Short mmCIF file of C-alpha atoms in Angstrom, two decimals:
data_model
loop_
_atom_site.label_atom_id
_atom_site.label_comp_id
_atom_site.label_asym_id
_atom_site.label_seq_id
_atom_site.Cartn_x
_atom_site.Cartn_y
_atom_site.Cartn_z
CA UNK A 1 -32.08 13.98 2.32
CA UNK A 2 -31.00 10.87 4.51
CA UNK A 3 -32.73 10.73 8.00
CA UNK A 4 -32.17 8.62 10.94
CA UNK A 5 -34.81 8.76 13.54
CA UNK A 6 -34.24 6.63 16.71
CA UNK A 7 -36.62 5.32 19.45
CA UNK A 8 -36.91 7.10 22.84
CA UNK A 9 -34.75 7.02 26.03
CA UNK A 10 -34.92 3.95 28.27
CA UNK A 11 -34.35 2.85 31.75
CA UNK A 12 -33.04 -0.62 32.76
CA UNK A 13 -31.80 -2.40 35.69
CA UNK A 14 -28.70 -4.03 35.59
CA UNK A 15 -28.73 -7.34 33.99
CA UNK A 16 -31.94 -6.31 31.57
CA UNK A 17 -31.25 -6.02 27.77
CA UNK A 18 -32.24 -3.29 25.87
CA UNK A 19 -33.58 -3.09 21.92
CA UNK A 20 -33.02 0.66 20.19
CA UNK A 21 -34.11 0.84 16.55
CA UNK A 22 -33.14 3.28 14.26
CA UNK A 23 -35.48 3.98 11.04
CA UNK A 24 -33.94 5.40 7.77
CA UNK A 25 -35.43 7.42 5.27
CA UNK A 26 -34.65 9.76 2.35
CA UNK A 27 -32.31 6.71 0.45
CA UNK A 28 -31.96 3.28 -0.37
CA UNK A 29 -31.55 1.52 2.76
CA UNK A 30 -29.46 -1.05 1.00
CA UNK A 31 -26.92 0.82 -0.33
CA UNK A 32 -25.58 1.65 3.26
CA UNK A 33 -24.14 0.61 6.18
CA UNK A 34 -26.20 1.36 9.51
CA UNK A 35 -23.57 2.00 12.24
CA UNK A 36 -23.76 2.02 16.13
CA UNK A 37 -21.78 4.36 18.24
CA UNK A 38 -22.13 4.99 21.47
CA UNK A 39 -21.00 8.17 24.11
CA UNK A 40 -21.08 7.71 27.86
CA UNK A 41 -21.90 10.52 29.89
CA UNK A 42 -18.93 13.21 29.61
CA UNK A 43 -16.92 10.59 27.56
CA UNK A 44 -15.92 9.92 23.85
CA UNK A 45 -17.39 8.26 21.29
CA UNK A 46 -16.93 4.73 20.91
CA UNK A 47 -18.36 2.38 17.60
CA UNK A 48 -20.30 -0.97 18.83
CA UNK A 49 -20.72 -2.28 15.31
CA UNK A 50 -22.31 -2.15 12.07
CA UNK A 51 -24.91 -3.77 9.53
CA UNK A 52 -24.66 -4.48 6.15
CA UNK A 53 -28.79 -3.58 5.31
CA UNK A 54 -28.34 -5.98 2.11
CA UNK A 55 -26.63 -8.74 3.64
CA UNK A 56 -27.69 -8.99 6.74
CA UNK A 57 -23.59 -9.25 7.42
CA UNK A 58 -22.68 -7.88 10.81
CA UNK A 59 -19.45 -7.17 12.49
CA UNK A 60 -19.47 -6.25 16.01
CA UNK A 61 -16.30 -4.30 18.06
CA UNK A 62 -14.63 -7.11 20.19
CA UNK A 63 -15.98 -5.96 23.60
CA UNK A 64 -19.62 -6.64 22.47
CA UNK A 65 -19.18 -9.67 21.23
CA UNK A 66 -21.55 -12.13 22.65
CA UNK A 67 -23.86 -9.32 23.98
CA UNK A 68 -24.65 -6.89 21.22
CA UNK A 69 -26.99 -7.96 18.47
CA UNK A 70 -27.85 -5.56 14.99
CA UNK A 71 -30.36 -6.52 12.84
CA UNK A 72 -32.57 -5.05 10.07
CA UNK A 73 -36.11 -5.54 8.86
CA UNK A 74 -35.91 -4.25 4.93
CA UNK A 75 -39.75 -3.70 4.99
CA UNK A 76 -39.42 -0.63 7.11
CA UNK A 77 -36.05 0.58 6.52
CA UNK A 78 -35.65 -0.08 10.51
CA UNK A 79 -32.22 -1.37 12.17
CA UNK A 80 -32.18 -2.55 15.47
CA UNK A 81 -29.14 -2.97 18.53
CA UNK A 82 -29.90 -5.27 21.12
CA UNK A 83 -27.62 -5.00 24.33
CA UNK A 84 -27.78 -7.59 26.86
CA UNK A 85 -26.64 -8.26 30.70
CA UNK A 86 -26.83 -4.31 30.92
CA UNK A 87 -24.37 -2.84 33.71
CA UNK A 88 -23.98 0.81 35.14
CA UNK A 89 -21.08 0.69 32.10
CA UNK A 90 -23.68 1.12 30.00
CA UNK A 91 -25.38 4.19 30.75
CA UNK A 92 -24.26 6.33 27.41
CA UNK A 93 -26.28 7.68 24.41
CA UNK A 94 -26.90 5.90 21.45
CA UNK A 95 -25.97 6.36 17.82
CA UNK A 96 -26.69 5.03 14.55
CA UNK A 97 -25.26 6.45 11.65
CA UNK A 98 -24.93 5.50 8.21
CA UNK A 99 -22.14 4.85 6.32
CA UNK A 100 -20.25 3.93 2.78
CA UNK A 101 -18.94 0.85 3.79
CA UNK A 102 -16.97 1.73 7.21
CA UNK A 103 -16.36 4.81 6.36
CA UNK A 104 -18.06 8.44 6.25
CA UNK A 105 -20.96 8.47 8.84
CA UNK A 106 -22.79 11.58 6.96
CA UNK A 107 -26.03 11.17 8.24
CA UNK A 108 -26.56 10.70 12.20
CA UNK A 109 -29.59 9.80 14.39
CA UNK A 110 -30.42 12.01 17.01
CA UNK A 111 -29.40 9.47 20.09
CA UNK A 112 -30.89 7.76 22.41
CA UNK A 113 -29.81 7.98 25.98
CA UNK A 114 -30.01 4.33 28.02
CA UNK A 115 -29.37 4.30 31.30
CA UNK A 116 -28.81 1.18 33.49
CA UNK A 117 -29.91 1.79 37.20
CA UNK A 118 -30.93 -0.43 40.02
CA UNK B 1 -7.37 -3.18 17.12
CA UNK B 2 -5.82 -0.27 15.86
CA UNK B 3 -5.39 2.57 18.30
CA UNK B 4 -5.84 5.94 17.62
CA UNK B 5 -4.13 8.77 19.28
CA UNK B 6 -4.67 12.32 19.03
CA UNK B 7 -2.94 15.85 20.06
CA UNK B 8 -3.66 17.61 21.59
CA UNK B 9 -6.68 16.95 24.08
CA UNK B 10 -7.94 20.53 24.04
CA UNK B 11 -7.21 23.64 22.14
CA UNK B 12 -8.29 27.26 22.96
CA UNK B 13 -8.02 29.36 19.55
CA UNK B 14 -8.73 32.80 18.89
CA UNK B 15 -11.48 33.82 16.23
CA UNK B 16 -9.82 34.07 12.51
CA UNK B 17 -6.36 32.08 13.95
CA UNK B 18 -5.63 29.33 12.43
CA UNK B 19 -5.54 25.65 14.29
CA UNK B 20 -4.18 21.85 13.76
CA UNK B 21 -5.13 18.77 15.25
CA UNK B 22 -2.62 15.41 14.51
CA UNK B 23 -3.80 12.07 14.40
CA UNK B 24 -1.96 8.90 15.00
CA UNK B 25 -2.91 5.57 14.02
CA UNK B 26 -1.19 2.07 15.50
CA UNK B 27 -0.51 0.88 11.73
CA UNK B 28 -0.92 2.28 8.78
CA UNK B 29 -4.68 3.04 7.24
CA UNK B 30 -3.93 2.51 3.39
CA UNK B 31 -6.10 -0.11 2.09
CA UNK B 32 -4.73 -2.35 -0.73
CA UNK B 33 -7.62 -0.83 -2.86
CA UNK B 34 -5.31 2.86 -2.73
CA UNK B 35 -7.75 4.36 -0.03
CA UNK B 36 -7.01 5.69 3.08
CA UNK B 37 -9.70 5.05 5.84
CA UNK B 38 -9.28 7.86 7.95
CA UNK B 39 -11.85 10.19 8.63
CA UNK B 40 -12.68 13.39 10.83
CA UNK B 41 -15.85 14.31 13.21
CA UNK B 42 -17.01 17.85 14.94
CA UNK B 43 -19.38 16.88 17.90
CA UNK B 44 -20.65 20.53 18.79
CA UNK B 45 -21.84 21.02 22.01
CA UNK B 46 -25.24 19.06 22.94
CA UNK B 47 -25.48 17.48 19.11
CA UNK B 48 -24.82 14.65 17.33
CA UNK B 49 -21.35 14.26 15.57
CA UNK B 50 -21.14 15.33 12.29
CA UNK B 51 -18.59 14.73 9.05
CA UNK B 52 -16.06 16.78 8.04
CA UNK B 53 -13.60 14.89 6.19
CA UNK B 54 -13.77 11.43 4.90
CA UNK B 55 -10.60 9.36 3.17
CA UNK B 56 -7.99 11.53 4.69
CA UNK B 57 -8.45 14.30 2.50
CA UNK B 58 -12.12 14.37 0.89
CA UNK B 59 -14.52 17.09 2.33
CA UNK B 60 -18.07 16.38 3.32
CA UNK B 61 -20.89 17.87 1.98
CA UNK B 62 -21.55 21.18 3.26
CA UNK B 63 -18.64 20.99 5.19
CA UNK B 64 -16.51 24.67 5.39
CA UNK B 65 -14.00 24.91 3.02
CA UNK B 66 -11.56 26.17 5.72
CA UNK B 67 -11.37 22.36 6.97
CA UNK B 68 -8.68 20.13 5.04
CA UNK B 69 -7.77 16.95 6.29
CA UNK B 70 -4.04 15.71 5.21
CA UNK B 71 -1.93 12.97 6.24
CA UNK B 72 -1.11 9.06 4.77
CA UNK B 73 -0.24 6.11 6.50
CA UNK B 74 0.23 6.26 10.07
CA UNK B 75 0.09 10.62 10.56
CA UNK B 76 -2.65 12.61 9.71
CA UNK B 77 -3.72 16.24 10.20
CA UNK B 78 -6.81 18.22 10.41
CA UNK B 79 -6.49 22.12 9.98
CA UNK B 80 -8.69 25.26 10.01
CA UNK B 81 -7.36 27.68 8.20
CA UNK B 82 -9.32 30.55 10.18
CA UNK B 83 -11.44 29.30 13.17
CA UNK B 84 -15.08 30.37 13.81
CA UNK B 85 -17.18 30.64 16.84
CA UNK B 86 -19.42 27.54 15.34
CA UNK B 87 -16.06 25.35 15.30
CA UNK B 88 -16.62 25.49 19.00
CA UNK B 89 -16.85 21.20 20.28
CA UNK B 90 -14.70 18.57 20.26
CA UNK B 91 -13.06 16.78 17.24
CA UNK B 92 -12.45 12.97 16.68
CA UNK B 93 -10.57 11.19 14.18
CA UNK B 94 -11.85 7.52 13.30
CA UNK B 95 -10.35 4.96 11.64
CA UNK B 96 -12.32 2.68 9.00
CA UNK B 97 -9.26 0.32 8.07
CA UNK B 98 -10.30 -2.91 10.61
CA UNK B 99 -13.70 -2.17 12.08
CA UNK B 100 -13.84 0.87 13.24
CA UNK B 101 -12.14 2.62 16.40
CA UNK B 102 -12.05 6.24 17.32
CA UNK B 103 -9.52 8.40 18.97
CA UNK B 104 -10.26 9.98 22.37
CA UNK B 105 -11.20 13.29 21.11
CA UNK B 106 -9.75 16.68 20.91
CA UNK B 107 -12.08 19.59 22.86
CA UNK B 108 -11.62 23.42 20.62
CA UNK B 109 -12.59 26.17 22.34
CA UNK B 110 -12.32 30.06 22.23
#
């Protein structure tokens, strides 16, 4: 079945960027979205963006624009978020998911906490 | 950006009672293609979220079949028909229509 497996927790200091990849397995990586959605500590969950693996196509929630980046290499079935001028507002876990279109996340990854600290 | 608003915040059911979360979107979430992008999430305690109901209405895979999600345009509901100890965490509805936005979350407990 579909698997997301994500790369491990990371420590920044504020104004550092920060890459987290996410590999698929288990399906066609084309035929699905790869989502980003992210939790800050005792908070709610709140979506950063999305890939189109086929495309390349990207849309990005308007409070990231201009410092969160997705792409995809199609070789490994790997997607990638790249967050830049990190502050403490930052700190949260993680998520890709994948989805039909921009709609039902069914498969998760398991999160990766980031944590922005001078 | 659509907002989504949900009632209420937390919930404390007893085992085999039944219990209802609403959902309320900023404009309506019917696509001109007939869909309805409206979907449901259970984030148990210490995991990552997982689907329950996708497209208002359509249950995920493996999901209970005391969950039905219900609802069109603007209102939409999520109900257990007879709550479990695993429904213990905190639900989210998300909206699919224009990007994607969630509401702030509704904590179940028992």
């Amino acid at each position: 079945q579909a698997q997301l497996v994500q790369s491990g927790a990371e420590v920044k200091r504020p104004g550092a960027s920060v890459r987290v990849s996410c590999k698929a397995s288990g399906y066609t990586f084309t035929s699905y979205y790869i989502h980003w959605v992210r939790q800050a500590p005792g908070q709610g969950l709140e979506w950063v963006g999305w890939i189109n693996p086929k495309s390349g196509g990207v849309n990005y929630a308007q409070k990231f624009h201009g410092r969160v980046t997705v792409t995809r290499d199609t070789s490994i079935n790997t997607v990638y978020m790249d967050l830049t001028s990190l502050t403490s507002d930052d700190t949260a876990i993680y998520h890709c998911a994948r989805g039909t279109g921009t709609t039902e996340f069914d498969a998760w990854g398991q999160g990766t906490l980031v944590t922005v600290s001078s | 950006d659509i907002v989504m608003t949900q009632s209420p915040l937390s919930l404390t059911v007893t085992p085999g009672e039944p219990a209802s979360i609403s959902c309320r979107a900023s404009q309506s979430l019917l696509h001109r293609n007939g869909y309805t992008y409206l979907d449901w999430y259970l984030q148990k305690p210490g995991q990552s979220p997982q689907l329950l109901i996708y497209l208002g209405s359509d249950r995920a895979s493996g999901a209970p079949d005391r969950f039905r999600g219900s609802g069109s345009g603007t209102d939409f509901t999520l109900q257990i028909s007879r709550v479990e100890a695993e429904d213990v965490g905190v639900y989210y509805c998300m909206q699919g229509l224009q990007s994607n936005t969630f509401g702030q979350g509704t904590k179940l407990e028992i």
